[in-house]
Amino acid sequence: MNNILLIEDDLSLVNGLTFALKKQGFKLEVARMLKEAENLWTDGKYDLLVLDVALPDGTGFEFCKKVRRTSKVPIIFLTAADEEMDIIMGLDIGGDDYITKPFKLGVLISRINALLRRTNDFSTEGTMLQSNGIKVFLLQGQAFKNDRLLELTAAEYKLLCLFMRNPNVVLTKEQILDRLWDCNGNYIDSSTLTVYMRRLRIKIEDNPGEPKMLLTVRGMGYKWNVID
């Protein structure tokens, strides 16, 4: 049974989500304030976090940053903050998905299931990927460049694995989004993938402004270029 931590201050929404998620077989714990969430949080205790952005004593963004210092647990923002900059910030600090209110319950549950399934797939299959001085140890969920540990979020790690599994193959944006999130790409803002690519390049490329490994193929998509 997957254990979810919901951080949300709207009591009516908490009650509705508690009923719906437990009906789907999830175990759920709820925090209505940031302080409560910090008291509940322990790395390894939860399989997924669902965070509101605006909380009485802080923001979900603050909590996400703290969690990402030590954990790759999947994080979904569920919030009324629907400005493009809010979405970009949520993803840029380590969120794996961003859903704006109002939302359809079926969509939320599908995306929770998809994110849990993809996380499980990436953490349990195979042994190691190696290319361009980068090694990914799949069982441990860690990536190294020239024997230096890369501090990757869960989404960055999955994106890196996807490209390294498909060397020298052009992947369209639709293929990438479908593979990573297992849902219609239309649910995800068009800038989402650009944010992930920029963030991943900063961490793996010697010169992110002139990437050699993670290439943009104009009008088509992206490619992992094997250079060694």
CSV table of C-alpha atoms in Angstrom, one decimal, residues 10 19 27 30 34 37 41 45 63 70 87 101 103 127 135 140 150 164 174 177 191 194 199 208:
chain,number,residue,atom,x,y,z
A,10,ASP,CA,-8.7,23.5,2.7
A,19,PHE,CA,-12.2,9.7,1.0
A,27,LYS,CA,-2.7,5.2,2.9
A,30,VAL,CA,-2.6,15.0,6.2
A,34,LEU,CA,3.9,23.7,7.0
A,37,ALA,CA,4.3,18.6,7.5
A,41,TRP,CA,8.2,14.2,7.3
A,45,LYS,CA,8.3,7.1,5.1
A,63,PHE,CA,8.8,22.4,1.9
A,70,THR,CA,17.7,14.7,1.1
A,87,ILE,CA,4.4,26.4,-12.5
A,101,LYS,CA,-7.3,23.9,-9.2
A,103,PHE,CA,-9.0,19.7,-11.3
A,127,THR,CA,21.8,-2.6,-13.1
A,135,LYS,CA,27.2,6.2,-14.9
A,140,GLN,CA,20.6,2.6,-6.1
A,150,LEU,CA,25.1,14.2,-9.5
A,164,MET,CA,20.7,7.1,-22.0
A,174,GLU,CA,5.4,13.9,-27.0
A,177,LEU,CA,6.2,13.3,-21.8
A,191,SER,CA,7.4,25.0,-20.9
A,194,THR,CA,12.2,23.0,-21.5
A,199,ARG,CA,18.1,22.0,-15.4
A,208,PRO,CA,25.4,24.0,-20.6
